[in-house]
Amino acid sequence: MLSAIEAEPHGFSPLSARTRPEILFSLFAPVTSIKGVGPRIGALIERVAGPHIADLVWHLPTSLLDRRYAPVLRDAEPGRVATLTVRVEAHRQPPVANRRIPYKIHCSDESGDIDLVFFHARADYLEKTLPTGEQRVVSGVVELFDGQLQMTHPDIVAPLSERAAVMQVHPTYPLTEGLTQNVLRRDIAEAVGRAPELPEWLDPALAAQRGWPRWHDAITQVHEPADIADLDPNHKTRQRLAYDELLASQLAIGLVRAKTRKRPGQPTVGNGTLRAKAVAALPFDLTTSQQRAIDDIIADMASDTRMLRLLQGDVGSGKTVVALMAMLNAIEEGRQAALMAPTEILARQHFATIAPLAEAIGVSAVLLTGRDKGKARQQILDLLVSGETSIIVGTHALFQQDIAFRDLALAVVDEQHRFGVHQRLLLADKGAAADVLLMTATPIPRTLMLAFYGDLDESQLTEKPAGRLPIDTRTITLARLDEVVGAVGRKLAEGAKVFWVCPLVEESETIDLAAATARHAALAEIFGARVGLVHGRLGAREKDAVMNQFAGPADGDPAIDLLVATTVIEVGVDVPDATVMVIEHAERFGLAQLHQLRGRIGRSTKPSTCLLLYADALGETARSRLAILRETDDGFRIAEEDLRLRGAGDLLGTRQSGLPEFRLASLEHHGELLAVARDDAKLIIERDPALETDRGEALRILLYLFERDAAVRLARAG
Ligand code: ADP
Ligand code: MG
């Protein structure tokens, strides 16, 4: 098991529903159990909050609507939200022929009059809610139209008896199309009303010191904000709820780690022969930090706890070689190693690096991707089971059920955060006691590391291989595209290889593709057949063919030297003699992503240039992003800035990878609480690993509440 997320159950396990404590049943009832919430509204609530009552309870208000302003009509100020008490005088239906003329209801009080205005109105409904001759309370924005006071589509129409309830500060919630504030607010109130009192799982000293309310008080108060200060993420109420979530997550991670750290198998201690041969065969010397990382890993593998180490190294820092040395250590003992990459291009690149070296030193390595089918695939599987092959490199194809190893000692996962939860669970199953090395080029800020892995061992490649020159990064307006094309032409004439990256329009390859195809056509018109195109929709074979033509013979003429690409080239692609990169609409990319892209160049001893083309009228954030890139090549600084500018979920790519995003805690605001939660969890696991004390019992409920059911089972197994 690899991380926090393994503490979660595989999908929806019926077991979790059976073992869930009864006290939580009402919170896990479907939202459709609320009266008035049928399948249609239920689906909308599920989209915006989630399927359960608890999800409504945790759907927190993001702003306030103050309805306490309640003037008589003569004093009502246009533009303000007002709560008015009026008598309904007359309904004025529009002529049926013209749908654009609104339905108006004339109303008054002793000081003046107002029209309530409804477009596409249903007369029968309005006659029922606003009957002529009766008094009603209406609340909404007051407008002045042609000298007449009016209110278009009041937010609230209520009988006089509800006046006091309307004249409040109303919380306002994030919505989705088709759902209204009123409906959502009512359903949230209903959900909160159903929430039980839960036993306190917080350390009493901590709760007292922080002045945090009890859980039930917290969920009630959080939906009754009286002013803006109550919406602050560090308001006591919100802090408490955030802390609950962080504690559940840290406790789950801790329980899983405590279990998986105990190594059921034997330590791996290679004799160094293969590693020595590999070092001799490398065309370069290892950098000091590569050597240090290798030493860390070898020591981990030799210890009797299971390795879970993250190798962080900026793009181009040479992680593959480090991984190879770790794999050879396993193979020296007659065991096996696997390396997994998130994309086919990457898997092939790793294989291309590893295979010749492996062959030179007499180690058998194979590649397995989704492309291998039938007999060919079966042959590879046979080699693995028999142990004839020592190294396997592949994509998520390696996760499949029927893949078995003779003796898997080490699993290396490249760009690990790009894999989904489920895939990583499957990998963990392959080698019960396998050491795990995670590799990432996206430097993960300390806060995130902690949130997702708890205390994970870490090695960093801090230096670039010798002789690398800094990349000359420039920002240029798209209006000067012609000049850029001219400059690219000159570079090509000098023999340079050029990446041209097309804008990310949406997280959709189809739309990106249109832009890339158009740019390819335009550039091919100028430069001819030397312009290639690679994108995510190409079949693996076609992709390889294009990449190979671009990578070309070491010093001969490549068939393609200007490669138009979508972000498929973002991770890992290694064409050392590419020295120019143009990124179109750089303002549309994330900071870390731009850094990754730029890392494709500057990989040789030749100077490299990166041109960031931006659209005019840049926003503030985009402007600072590009400035940071111009200023620095330090991946860690860039990652921290990125976290600041974007927020955590985005940074780890959790949207795609399925890592859990916190819903009550935010890593930007609650980083300090995270560290407290980690220490709290550590202490709990030391003192009460089976969660048997009173507090332990309460903590189990906390784990179930945040659906960390698997962790509860681990605690039980004790
Ligand atoms: P990344 O960390 O981005 O995965 P790679 O492992 O792909 O980096 O290495 C980038 C390039 O640097 C490769 O061409 C690799 O052969 C080369 N390389 C790795 N280590 C060294 C070194 N110590 N000296 C020179 N080149 C190196
Ligand atoms: Mg790499």
XYZ file of C-alpha atoms and ligand atoms in Angstrom:
746
model
C 0.000 0.000 0.000
C 1.293 3.356 -0.955
C -0.395 6.284 0.628
C -3.273 7.971 2.270
C -5.714 6.872 -0.270
C -5.156 3.219 0.326
C -6.919 3.774 3.562
C -10.070 4.076 1.546
C -12.204 1.127 0.606
C -12.252 -0.188 -2.946
C -15.203 1.705 -4.348
C -18.465 1.030 -2.596
C -17.945 -2.024 -0.543
C -21.110 -3.458 0.951
C -19.004 -4.336 3.965
C -18.647 -0.688 4.876
C -22.392 -0.211 4.932
C -22.771 -3.231 7.177
C -20.141 -2.250 9.695
C -20.962 1.443 9.797
C -22.056 2.372 13.308
C -25.753 2.903 13.723
C -25.297 6.386 15.086
C -24.202 7.473 11.592
C -27.093 5.909 9.687
C -29.082 9.137 9.451
C -26.060 10.966 8.014
C -25.554 8.334 5.339
C -29.200 8.251 4.255
C -29.651 9.391 0.660
C -30.572 13.030 0.134
C -33.741 11.802 -1.553
C -34.956 10.710 1.875
C -35.731 14.395 2.479
C -39.361 15.242 1.805
C -39.631 17.191 -1.421
C -36.320 15.895 -2.776
C -37.156 13.557 -5.606
C -34.824 12.025 -8.165
C -34.475 15.290 -10.119
C -33.517 17.582 -7.210
C -31.617 14.655 -5.684
C -29.409 14.434 -8.752
C -28.716 18.176 -8.634
C -27.823 18.028 -4.951
C -25.601 15.058 -5.619
C -23.804 17.033 -8.304
C -23.155 20.043 -6.117
C -22.693 18.404 -2.696
C -22.928 14.634 -2.749
C -25.415 11.790 -2.406
C -25.767 11.653 1.390
C -27.305 13.750 4.130
C -23.768 14.260 5.476
C -22.792 15.840 2.171
C -25.480 18.466 2.657
C -24.303 19.074 6.212
C -20.814 19.711 4.841
C -21.938 21.910 2.003
C -20.760 25.157 3.559
C -22.026 28.642 2.727
C -19.638 30.781 0.730
C -21.331 34.146 1.167
C -24.123 35.954 2.920
C -27.278 37.671 1.852
C -28.432 40.280 4.329
C -32.235 40.580 4.263
C -32.479 42.718 7.384
C -33.033 45.933 5.400
C -36.816 46.373 5.613
C -37.837 49.905 4.615
C -41.309 51.165 3.774
C -41.699 51.534 0.012
C -41.135 55.268 -0.066
C -37.679 54.819 1.506
C -36.598 51.709 -0.422
C -33.262 52.348 -2.147
C -32.954 50.911 -5.646
C -30.071 48.463 -6.018
C -30.352 47.083 -2.481
C -31.679 43.768 -1.276
C -34.776 44.608 0.734
C -37.473 42.749 2.608
C -40.792 44.490 1.970
C -44.196 44.045 3.533
C -46.827 44.828 0.903
C -50.507 44.439 0.050
C -51.273 42.813 -3.298
C -53.432 45.273 -5.288
C -53.823 43.853 -8.779
C -52.488 41.224 -11.176
C -51.710 42.458 -14.676
C -51.378 39.574 -17.096
C -49.464 40.195 -20.312
C -51.311 39.746 -23.616
C -50.878 36.052 -24.476
C -49.563 36.954 -27.907
C -46.365 38.504 -26.561
C -44.162 36.327 -24.361
C -41.627 39.067 -23.868
C -43.935 41.304 -21.870
C -43.758 40.317 -18.220
C -46.552 39.510 -15.816
C -46.806 42.333 -13.267
C -48.341 42.397 -9.827
C -49.042 45.803 -8.413
C -48.502 46.087 -4.650
C -48.451 48.860 -2.090
C -47.983 49.884 1.515
C -49.108 53.063 3.252
C -46.111 54.987 1.868
C -45.943 53.980 -1.764
C -46.249 51.263 -4.386
C -44.185 48.723 -6.304
C -44.551 46.302 -9.211
C -43.455 42.703 -8.805
C -42.276 41.564 -12.235
C -42.279 37.999 -13.561
C -41.133 36.773 -16.948
C -42.568 33.565 -18.399
C -44.907 33.500 -15.453
C -47.536 30.928 -14.594
C -50.650 32.901 -13.695
C -52.267 30.195 -11.597
C -49.149 29.845 -9.455
C -48.828 33.602 -8.902
C -52.497 33.941 -8.042
C -52.036 31.313 -5.397
C -48.848 32.699 -3.830
C -49.770 36.383 -4.160
C -53.571 36.584 -3.875
C -55.134 39.980 -4.539
C -56.076 41.856 -1.381
C -53.695 40.029 0.936
C -50.439 41.031 2.601
C -47.189 39.306 1.798
C -43.512 39.642 2.657
C -41.297 39.775 -0.427
C -37.516 39.943 -0.481
C -35.195 40.694 -3.359
C -33.359 43.465 -5.175
C -35.312 46.709 -5.476
C -35.084 48.421 -8.871
C -36.251 51.657 -10.388
C -37.633 51.311 -13.914
C -39.129 54.288 -15.765
C -39.702 56.011 -12.432
C -41.565 52.989 -11.050
C -40.239 50.990 -8.119
C -40.139 47.308 -9.000
C -38.746 43.945 -7.963
C -38.083 41.315 -10.635
C -38.570 37.724 -9.501
C -38.463 38.205 -5.716
C -36.167 35.630 -4.070
C -38.690 35.061 -1.346
C -42.475 35.421 -1.136
C -43.808 34.541 2.312
C -46.816 35.112 4.572
C -46.578 37.796 7.273
C -46.049 35.173 9.944
C -42.618 34.425 8.456
C -41.444 38.006 8.353
C -38.972 37.621 11.195
C -37.514 34.483 9.648
C -37.024 36.230 6.319
C -35.442 39.308 7.910
C -32.187 37.541 8.653
C -28.732 37.169 7.255
C -29.114 34.207 4.902
C -26.222 31.923 4.077
C -25.623 31.506 0.362
C -24.369 28.237 -1.049
C -22.600 27.119 -4.200
C -25.288 26.014 -6.627
C -25.607 24.098 -9.805
C -27.843 24.849 -12.781
C -31.445 24.060 -11.922
C -31.035 24.247 -8.152
C -32.119 27.377 -6.266
C -30.785 28.875 -3.032
C -34.147 28.464 -1.374
C -34.449 24.769 -2.119
C -30.856 24.038 -1.195
C -31.027 26.108 1.991
C -34.168 24.328 3.099
C -32.673 20.897 2.418
C -29.454 21.741 4.225
C -31.435 22.910 7.235
C -33.342 19.635 7.148
C -30.087 17.655 6.907
C -28.507 19.529 9.813
C -31.669 18.905 11.815
C -31.252 15.175 11.331
C -27.594 15.081 12.397
C -27.057 13.240 15.676
C -24.939 14.301 18.623
C -21.685 12.386 18.248
C -19.222 11.392 20.960
C -16.264 13.776 21.137
C -13.170 12.405 19.364
C -11.020 15.479 19.883
C -8.351 15.620 22.513
C -10.124 17.686 25.212
C -7.024 19.777 25.874
C -6.685 20.689 22.218
C -10.376 21.536 21.829
C -10.276 23.716 24.935
C -7.073 25.462 23.988
C -8.440 26.290 20.544
C -11.896 27.152 21.792
C -13.505 24.759 19.322
C -17.218 23.924 19.638
C -18.502 20.378 19.792
C -19.224 18.692 16.476
C -22.978 19.121 16.530
C -22.697 22.764 17.548
C -20.122 23.300 14.821
C -22.298 21.949 12.016
C -25.249 23.975 13.268
C -23.339 27.234 13.656
C -21.505 26.932 10.377
C -24.837 27.248 8.567
C -25.940 30.269 10.583
C -23.332 32.879 9.757
C -24.224 36.322 11.099
C -21.492 38.240 9.358
C -18.578 37.833 6.993
C -16.157 36.899 9.770
C -18.144 33.707 10.276
C -17.196 32.579 6.775
C -13.472 32.841 7.447
C -11.792 29.445 7.010
C -10.079 30.076 10.325
C -13.231 30.855 12.238
C -13.344 28.437 15.193
C -16.314 26.568 13.834
C -14.758 25.993 10.444
C -11.417 25.163 11.997
C -12.975 22.420 14.033
C -14.658 20.841 11.048
C -11.472 21.114 9.005
C -9.512 19.541 11.809
C -11.928 16.614 12.000
C -11.315 15.902 8.353
C -7.550 16.248 8.662
C -7.445 14.068 11.729
C -9.492 11.351 10.029
C -7.130 11.408 7.093
C -3.926 11.442 9.134
C -5.208 8.698 11.386
C -6.144 6.548 8.411
C -2.739 7.089 6.827
C -1.042 6.322 10.116
C -2.940 3.079 10.632
C -2.187 1.896 7.124
C 1.461 2.810 7.421
C 1.818 1.112 10.781
C 0.538 -2.064 9.162
C 2.439 -1.943 5.898
C 5.741 -0.926 7.392
C 6.088 -4.300 9.006
C 7.799 -6.290 6.308
C 6.580 -9.811 5.884
C 9.365 -10.688 3.429
C 13.132 -10.528 3.628
C 15.268 -7.439 3.136
C 16.999 -6.965 -0.206
C 20.775 -6.743 -0.108
C 22.404 -6.974 -3.505
C 26.116 -7.673 -3.894
C 26.759 -4.629 -6.086
C 28.094 -6.471 -9.140
C 25.391 -5.423 -11.592
C 25.404 -1.873 -10.290
C 29.148 -1.629 -10.776
C 28.827 -2.873 -14.346
C 26.018 -0.419 -15.069
C 27.960 2.543 -13.709
C 30.891 1.532 -15.898
C 28.604 1.327 -18.927
C 26.986 4.749 -18.398
C 28.286 7.433 -20.746
C 28.381 9.900 -17.825
C 29.209 10.133 -14.133
C 26.406 10.099 -11.590
C 25.791 13.426 -9.907
C 26.351 13.678 -6.164
C 22.641 13.818 -5.453
C 21.959 10.826 -7.705
C 24.572 8.896 -5.744
C 23.069 10.035 -2.455
C 19.562 9.018 -3.523
C 20.836 5.608 -4.585
C 22.527 5.158 -1.202
C 19.266 6.077 0.596
C 17.326 3.568 -1.439
C 19.812 0.747 -1.039
C 19.772 1.316 2.731
C 15.950 1.273 2.780
C 15.846 -1.948 0.834
C 18.303 -3.540 3.235
C 16.319 -2.595 6.319
C 13.599 -4.767 7.747
C 10.853 -2.210 7.290
C 9.281 -1.806 3.923
C 10.498 1.078 1.784
C 8.109 3.835 0.852
C 10.269 6.565 -0.573
C 9.547 9.461 -2.836
C 12.268 10.457 -5.255
C 11.740 14.052 -6.213
C 13.827 15.522 -8.938
C 13.174 18.314 -11.302
C 12.693 17.475 -14.941
C 15.963 16.370 -16.488
C 17.629 15.652 -13.162
C 18.115 11.981 -14.069
C 15.661 9.954 -12.021
C 15.581 6.993 -14.397
C 19.180 6.046 -13.686
C 18.518 6.148 -9.954
C 15.547 3.849 -10.440
C 17.661 1.525 -12.531
C 20.271 1.191 -9.790
C 17.567 0.344 -7.274
C 16.182 -2.275 -9.630
C 19.608 -3.785 -10.165
C 20.024 -4.095 -6.409
C 16.938 -6.328 -6.378
C 18.112 -8.315 -9.361
C 21.518 -8.972 -7.807
C 19.592 -11.006 -5.258
C 17.771 -12.898 -7.984
C 14.544 -10.944 -7.485
C 12.436 -8.796 -9.838
C 11.601 -5.134 -10.320
C 8.818 -3.261 -12.105
C 8.699 0.287 -13.366
C 5.377 1.882 -14.141
C 4.784 5.048 -16.104
C 1.492 6.862 -16.623
C 1.623 7.076 -20.411
C 2.744 4.855 -23.211
C 5.249 7.394 -24.523
C 6.856 7.560 -21.109
C 6.940 3.827 -20.614
C 8.640 3.463 -23.976
C 11.151 6.143 -23.135
C 12.052 4.495 -19.870
C 12.383 1.216 -21.645
C 14.565 2.789 -24.313
C 16.888 4.106 -21.572
C 16.935 0.923 -19.562
C 16.924 -1.834 -22.173
C 20.332 -1.204 -23.795
C 22.031 -0.824 -20.414
C 20.329 -3.946 -19.105
C 21.362 -5.855 -22.172
C 24.958 -4.673 -21.876
C 25.168 -6.130 -18.385
C 23.213 -9.287 -19.107
C 19.900 -8.432 -17.415
C 16.639 -9.315 -19.121
C 14.085 -6.498 -19.429
C 10.693 -6.439 -21.148
C 8.101 -3.826 -21.995
C 4.378 -4.300 -21.511
C 1.798 -1.794 -22.638
C -1.883 -1.881 -23.488
C -0.815 -2.542 -27.040
C 0.464 -6.024 -26.283
C -2.367 -8.456 -26.807
C -2.987 -12.164 -27.117
C 0.018 -14.410 -27.670
C 2.633 -11.681 -27.433
C 1.224 -10.547 -24.130
C 0.999 -14.072 -22.803
C 4.657 -14.629 -23.612
C 5.601 -11.611 -21.536
C 3.463 -12.800 -18.636
C 5.131 -16.211 -18.786
C 8.565 -14.599 -18.578
C 7.462 -12.784 -15.436
C 6.001 -15.771 -13.645
C 8.972 -17.960 -14.453
C 11.405 -15.268 -13.380
C 13.210 -15.388 -16.734
C 12.704 -11.645 -16.935
C 14.032 -9.466 -14.159
C 12.769 -6.038 -15.164
C 9.404 -5.101 -16.540
C 8.605 -1.589 -17.698
C 5.065 -0.658 -18.573
C 1.942 1.411 -18.299
C -1.120 0.659 -16.228
C -1.245 -2.539 -18.264
C 0.990 -3.831 -15.469
C -1.865 -3.552 -13.017
C -4.026 -6.139 -14.664
C -5.368 -9.068 -12.717
C -3.603 -11.877 -14.516
C -0.135 -10.423 -14.105
C 1.958 -12.250 -11.552
C 5.616 -12.116 -10.638
C 7.893 -14.851 -9.436
C 9.361 -12.565 -6.801
C 8.703 -8.850 -7.092
C 11.071 -6.987 -4.780
C 10.683 -3.427 -5.993
C 7.940 -1.404 -7.638
C 8.970 1.947 -9.081
C 6.121 4.278 -9.978
C 7.006 7.266 -12.122
C 4.969 10.455 -11.950
C 3.011 8.580 -9.368
C 0.355 11.176 -8.708
C -1.003 10.652 -12.175
C -2.167 7.186 -11.373
C -5.632 6.670 -10.035
C -6.389 5.337 -6.609
C -7.595 2.038 -7.879
C -4.555 1.375 -10.029
C -2.232 1.972 -7.119
C -4.214 -0.405 -4.975
C -3.784 -3.080 -7.593
C -0.069 -2.466 -7.820
C 0.286 -2.798 -4.072
C -1.271 -6.237 -4.323
C 1.332 -7.532 -6.780
C 4.191 -7.843 -4.379
C 3.001 -8.327 -0.849
C 6.254 -7.099 0.618
C 7.621 -5.151 -2.327
C 9.543 -1.991 -1.642
C 8.015 1.025 -3.304
C 9.835 3.921 -4.911
C 7.680 6.790 -6.096
C 9.192 9.231 -8.560
C 7.922 12.640 -9.411
C 9.161 15.626 -11.316
C 6.429 17.784 -9.877
C 8.019 18.951 -6.674
C 5.424 18.442 -4.005
C 5.370 21.114 -1.344
C 5.808 19.925 2.202
C 2.168 20.569 3.129
C 0.897 18.390 0.356
C 3.332 15.614 1.101
C 2.076 15.508 4.617
C -1.551 15.610 3.615
C -1.352 12.773 1.178
C 1.339 10.503 2.532
C 1.847 11.328 6.161
C 5.527 10.986 6.939
C 7.057 9.663 3.776
C 10.772 9.221 3.231
C 12.118 11.457 0.603
C 15.190 11.844 -1.591
C 15.790 14.829 -3.734
C 17.876 15.261 -6.835
C 18.971 18.817 -6.291
C 21.473 19.288 -9.075
C 21.191 18.976 -12.795
C 23.681 16.762 -14.605
C 26.924 18.605 -15.320
C 27.215 20.957 -18.240
C 23.556 21.969 -18.506
C 23.030 25.615 -19.400
C 20.150 27.683 -18.027
C 17.240 28.055 -20.427
C 16.740 31.502 -21.882
C 13.024 32.104 -21.243
C 11.207 34.997 -22.890
C 7.622 36.179 -22.976
C 6.260 37.537 -26.232
C 2.812 38.704 -27.224
C 0.983 36.548 -29.737
C 0.611 39.635 -31.879
C 4.257 39.040 -32.815
C 3.665 35.496 -34.014
C 5.214 36.280 -37.413
C 8.511 37.237 -35.801
C 8.445 34.061 -33.740
C 7.908 31.967 -36.854
C 10.838 33.798 -38.468
C 13.084 33.090 -35.464
C 12.059 29.436 -35.462
C 12.977 29.277 -39.155
C 16.469 30.601 -38.406
C 16.943 28.100 -35.569
C 15.869 25.238 -37.829
C 18.359 26.416 -40.443
C 21.077 26.205 -37.763
C 20.111 22.585 -37.159
C 18.034 23.001 -33.984
C 15.101 20.794 -33.025
C 12.009 22.704 -31.971
C 8.954 21.836 -29.888
C 5.834 23.903 -30.624
C 3.259 23.359 -27.903
C -0.346 24.239 -28.580
C -2.716 25.785 -26.124
C -4.678 23.860 -23.647
C -8.176 25.045 -24.349
C -9.903 22.702 -21.970
C -9.037 19.494 -20.260
C -10.179 17.838 -23.415
C -7.936 16.380 -26.048
C -10.563 16.878 -28.744
C -10.560 20.619 -28.409
C -6.804 20.861 -27.968
C -6.485 18.786 -31.049
C -8.267 21.273 -33.301
C -5.803 23.991 -32.286
C -2.778 21.764 -32.755
C -3.955 20.505 -36.128
C -4.511 24.034 -37.366
C -1.089 25.195 -36.176
C 0.541 22.164 -37.746
C -1.095 22.941 -41.084
C -0.018 26.580 -40.920
C 3.598 25.733 -40.047
C 3.768 22.923 -42.613
C 2.784 25.437 -45.268
C 5.876 27.454 -44.389
C 8.398 24.763 -43.470
C 7.147 21.724 -45.361
C 7.407 18.057 -44.433
C 9.887 18.567 -41.601
C 6.937 19.630 -39.402
C 5.404 16.796 -37.375
C 2.329 16.562 -35.191
C 1.798 14.527 -32.040
C -1.256 14.516 -29.806
C -3.137 12.285 -27.411
C -5.565 10.986 -29.966
C -2.898 9.353 -32.101
C -2.562 5.624 -31.747
C 0.484 4.517 -29.781
C 2.219 3.246 -32.893
C 1.717 6.512 -34.775
C 2.844 8.486 -31.744
C 6.032 6.456 -31.505
C 6.679 6.825 -35.198
C 6.455 10.610 -34.974
C 8.519 10.785 -31.777
C 11.190 8.568 -33.308
C 11.379 10.726 -36.387
C 11.833 13.742 -34.152
C 14.345 12.103 -31.839
C 16.114 11.076 -35.028
C 19.589 9.608 -35.388
C 22.052 11.068 -32.918
C 23.882 13.230 -35.414
C 22.162 12.584 -38.699
C 19.197 14.364 -40.238
C 15.949 13.783 -38.392
C 12.902 13.507 -40.639
C 11.087 15.913 -38.329
C 12.751 18.811 -36.600
C 9.738 20.967 -35.775
C 7.260 19.066 -33.650
C 3.814 20.508 -33.002
C 2.366 18.911 -29.895
C -0.388 19.063 -27.362
C 0.556 18.528 -23.742
C 1.202 14.829 -24.348
C 4.859 15.796 -24.306
C 4.514 17.290 -20.863
C 6.009 14.522 -18.827
C 9.244 12.760 -19.317
C 9.842 12.901 -23.046
C 13.569 12.925 -23.545
C 14.986 14.344 -26.767
C 18.260 15.760 -25.480
C 19.143 17.755 -28.574
C 15.859 19.679 -28.727
C 16.840 23.233 -27.817
C 13.891 25.453 -28.693
C 10.365 25.425 -27.330
C 7.497 27.667 -28.307
C 4.445 27.574 -26.051
C 1.381 29.164 -27.545
C -1.102 30.821 -25.182
C 1.220 30.142 -22.279
C -1.226 32.022 -20.053
C -3.638 29.124 -20.299
C -1.254 26.646 -18.725
C -0.623 26.077 -15.051
C 2.714 27.112 -13.663
C 3.940 23.634 -12.830
C 2.810 22.479 -16.231
C 4.798 25.213 -17.983
C 7.817 24.245 -15.939
C 7.369 20.604 -16.944
C 7.002 21.536 -20.570
C 10.043 23.738 -20.509
C 11.988 20.893 -18.943
C 11.831 19.083 -22.293
C 14.589 21.408 -23.498
C 17.861 22.379 -21.875
C 18.844 18.729 -21.659
C 22.159 18.965 -23.421
C 25.235 21.149 -23.316
C 23.801 23.382 -26.047
C 22.012 26.611 -25.027
C 18.206 26.455 -25.160
C 15.466 28.999 -25.643
C 11.859 28.932 -24.479
C 9.372 31.390 -25.958
C 6.157 31.871 -24.011
C 3.552 33.405 -26.293
C 0.677 35.114 -24.536
C -2.566 36.737 -25.562
C -2.901 40.429 -24.798
C -4.992 41.540 -21.835
C -3.374 39.133 -19.407
C -5.032 38.658 -16.036
C -3.129 39.305 -12.828
C -2.511 35.634 -12.050
C -1.374 34.800 -15.560
C 0.985 37.747 -15.524
C 2.653 36.662 -12.287
C 2.886 33.058 -13.496
C 4.822 34.060 -16.582
C 7.019 36.406 -14.582
C 7.968 33.620 -12.184
C 8.954 31.390 -15.076
C 11.129 34.074 -16.572
C 12.792 34.585 -13.212
C 13.501 31.092 -12.023
C 14.157 27.539 -13.064
C 13.834 26.238 -9.505
C 11.109 23.617 -9.546
C 10.499 23.869 -5.806
C 9.999 27.588 -5.835
C 7.703 27.187 -8.812
C 5.687 24.513 -7.037
C 5.221 26.656 -3.944
C 4.119 29.594 -6.060
C 1.806 27.320 -7.960
C 0.201 26.137 -4.749
C -0.278 29.730 -3.742
C -1.795 30.729 -7.068
C -3.908 27.701 -7.751
C -4.810 25.726 -4.684
C -3.870 22.234 -3.780
C -6.228 19.944 -5.638
C -5.233 21.310 -8.982
C -1.569 21.082 -8.271
C -1.454 17.388 -7.695
C -3.747 16.857 -10.605
C -6.179 15.247 -8.225
C -9.056 15.870 -10.569
C -7.651 13.333 -12.986
C -5.998 11.000 -10.564
C -8.791 10.569 -8.083
C -6.862 11.563 -4.992
C -9.308 12.660 -2.353
C -9.707 16.357 -2.125
C -10.465 17.743 1.267
C -13.848 19.349 1.416
C -13.761 21.005 4.828
C -10.043 21.538 5.128
C -8.095 23.619 2.690
C -4.369 23.155 2.530
C -3.812 26.827 1.881
C -5.598 27.831 5.060
C -5.188 24.873 7.365
C -1.589 23.865 6.801
C -0.816 24.479 10.465
C -3.725 22.251 11.546
C -2.416 19.517 9.314
C 0.809 19.294 11.279
C -1.159 19.228 14.524
C -3.368 16.455 13.168
C -0.334 14.435 12.150
C 1.161 14.615 15.640
C -2.216 13.890 17.191
C -2.646 10.805 15.001
C 0.871 9.605 15.747
C 0.220 9.760 19.463
C -3.100 7.969 19.134
C -1.491 5.131 17.194
C 1.293 4.822 19.753
C -1.033 4.759 22.748
C -4.178 3.147 21.433
C -3.379 1.337 18.172
C -6.546 -0.769 18.291
C -8.727 2.270 19.104
C -10.122 0.648 22.231
C -10.260 3.511 24.703
C -13.308 5.784 24.909
C -11.599 8.276 22.694
C -10.593 5.400 20.419
C -14.251 4.417 20.047
C -15.140 7.980 19.157
C -12.283 8.073 16.663
C -13.700 5.024 14.930
C -16.880 6.970 14.386
C -14.800 9.803 12.979
C -13.130 7.401 10.539
C -16.492 6.071 9.421
C -17.853 9.564 9.137
C -15.143 10.385 6.601
C -15.472 6.968 5.009
C -12.075 5.703 6.077
C -13.676 2.370 6.789
C -10.689 0.302 5.717
C -8.565 2.002 8.342
C -11.048 1.018 11.036
C -10.652 -2.603 10.010
C -6.886 -2.271 10.310
C -7.248 -0.884 13.786
C -9.546 -3.740 14.668
C -7.038 -6.325 13.425
C -4.802 -4.502 15.862
P 14.069 12.887 -15.373
O 14.525 13.107 -13.986
O 13.395 14.088 -15.958
O 13.252 11.636 -15.533
P 15.859 11.458 -17.016
O 16.067 10.338 -16.115
O 14.951 11.277 -18.187
O 15.379 12.733 -16.206
O 17.253 11.997 -17.487
C 17.363 13.104 -18.357
C 18.558 12.964 -19.265
O 19.742 13.152 -18.515
C 18.676 11.585 -19.894
O 19.081 11.761 -21.233
C 19.751 10.910 -19.058
O 20.436 9.925 -19.811
C 20.647 12.061 -18.709
N 21.387 11.914 -17.466
C 20.976 11.315 -16.327
N 21.913 11.390 -15.375
C 22.948 12.067 -15.908
C 24.234 12.487 -15.419
N 24.624 12.211 -14.172
N 25.048 13.175 -16.257
C 24.651 13.466 -17.518
N 23.459 13.092 -18.050
C 22.616 12.413 -17.252
Mg 11.648 10.924 -16.291
